[in-house]
């Protein structure tokens, strides 16, 4: 029986199969060779594993979380999230974020749409700590494996219901995405929904005229809620499905996210609707559609008639 040439040589005990191969490669990447002719296995960056970043799906957006937000847009240092080269156009002008994914989850849309729009800066906002950390690590790993391919996407942890004014100027955004938002089923928590009359006015402020808002959900009640609020808002109009035939993003948003893939795996139904930011006064409002104002005299007469009948 041959004795080991080096009694200090570590003995690698690994299981058989793919795990053994991965473990051996991981060991070789950290091993130092004295012989120059000995091959060295290059260390390949690995994507982060979701199982180490799992967090509950629901987070209270009303709660005062601790965020590192700029006090106003001009104080935001975007170089912390994007390489310096991606922040400047070919003519030397500074770039601004134009696509915003609100509640980006595990970053599926960012990773999918980033290469499709390489000259457009895209940002994901996520309120959950572990999930936002995962997306940031995922993007960093993708940049190492694919140089210059994912330099235009980034993720930050913040609350989009409160702090959009800290990051964006009026009319800066061209597209916003609300993909599988939390439905908040209880009526007492409807105020937590990411789509509301007040928030729509804020979104309209940051969207350029003609900008688009993409919504997808597998909850029919939430879909009807979002369509109702967008349709009734004076600064948005519904885009008919026929107009979306050539919109590549309208096709990608259905299955680009982890939630979308889960719905597809369970053969669930998906509801998609896109809305356009319009100028004030474009919608043709009719007085016939408005509810009549209360008339105290008429109401008193009606009450008297009811009292006599009873």
mmCIF file of N, CA and C in Angstrom, residues 286-296 298-299 302:
data_model
loop_
_atom_site.group_PDB
_atom_site.id
_atom_site.type_symbol
_atom_site.label_atom_id
_atom_site.label_comp_id
_atom_site.label_asym_id
_atom_site.label_seq_id
_atom_site.Cartn_x
_atom_site.Cartn_y
_atom_site.Cartn_z
ATOM 1 N N UNK A 286 -68.281 63.686 -18.329
ATOM 2 C CA UNK A 286 -69.640 64.144 -18.553
ATOM 3 C C UNK A 286 -70.332 64.353 -17.217
ATOM 4 N N UNK A 287 -71.118 65.438 -17.109
ATOM 5 C CA UNK A 287 -71.844 65.701 -15.878
ATOM 6 C C UNK A 287 -72.935 64.662 -15.648
ATOM 7 N N UNK A 288 -73.367 64.016 -16.728
ATOM 8 C CA UNK A 288 -74.401 62.995 -16.574
ATOM 9 C C UNK A 288 -73.874 61.781 -15.809
ATOM 10 N N UNK A 289 -72.536 61.599 -15.848
ATOM 11 C CA UNK A 289 -71.951 60.447 -15.172
ATOM 12 C C UNK A 289 -71.671 60.705 -13.700
ATOM 13 N N UNK A 290 -71.750 61.988 -13.313
ATOM 14 C CA UNK A 290 -71.432 62.340 -11.938
ATOM 15 C C UNK A 290 -72.621 62.070 -11.024
ATOM 16 N N UNK A 291 -72.336 61.732 -9.780
ATOM 17 C CA UNK A 291 -73.400 61.515 -8.814
ATOM 18 C C UNK A 291 -73.983 62.859 -8.389
ATOM 19 N N UNK A 292 -75.315 62.951 -8.248
ATOM 20 C CA UNK A 292 -75.930 64.228 -7.869
ATOM 21 C C UNK A 292 -75.542 64.635 -6.457
ATOM 22 N N UNK A 293 -75.386 65.948 -6.263
ATOM 23 C CA UNK A 293 -75.056 66.448 -4.940
ATOM 24 C C UNK A 293 -76.270 66.339 -4.028
ATOM 25 N N UNK A 294 -76.062 66.131 -2.748
ATOM 26 C CA UNK A 294 -77.205 66.030 -1.827
ATOM 27 C C UNK A 294 -77.969 67.340 -1.732
ATOM 28 N N UNK A 295 -79.304 67.259 -1.740
ATOM 29 C CA UNK A 295 -80.181 68.426 -1.615
ATOM 30 C C UNK A 295 -80.969 68.282 -0.330
ATOM 31 N N UNK A 296 -80.667 69.077 0.693
ATOM 32 C CA UNK A 296 -81.327 68.918 1.998
ATOM 33 C C UNK A 296 -82.854 69.032 1.908
ATOM 34 N N UNK A 298 -84.940 68.485 -0.719
ATOM 35 C CA UNK A 298 -85.517 67.314 -1.384
ATOM 36 C C UNK A 298 -85.444 66.089 -0.495
ATOM 37 N N UNK A 299 -84.342 65.947 0.202
ATOM 38 C CA UNK A 299 -84.179 64.797 1.089
ATOM 39 C C UNK A 299 -85.187 64.832 2.227
ATOM 40 N N UNK A 302 -88.559 63.707 0.896
ATOM 41 C CA UNK A 302 -88.596 62.258 0.720
ATOM 42 C C UNK A 302 -88.789 61.557 2.061
#
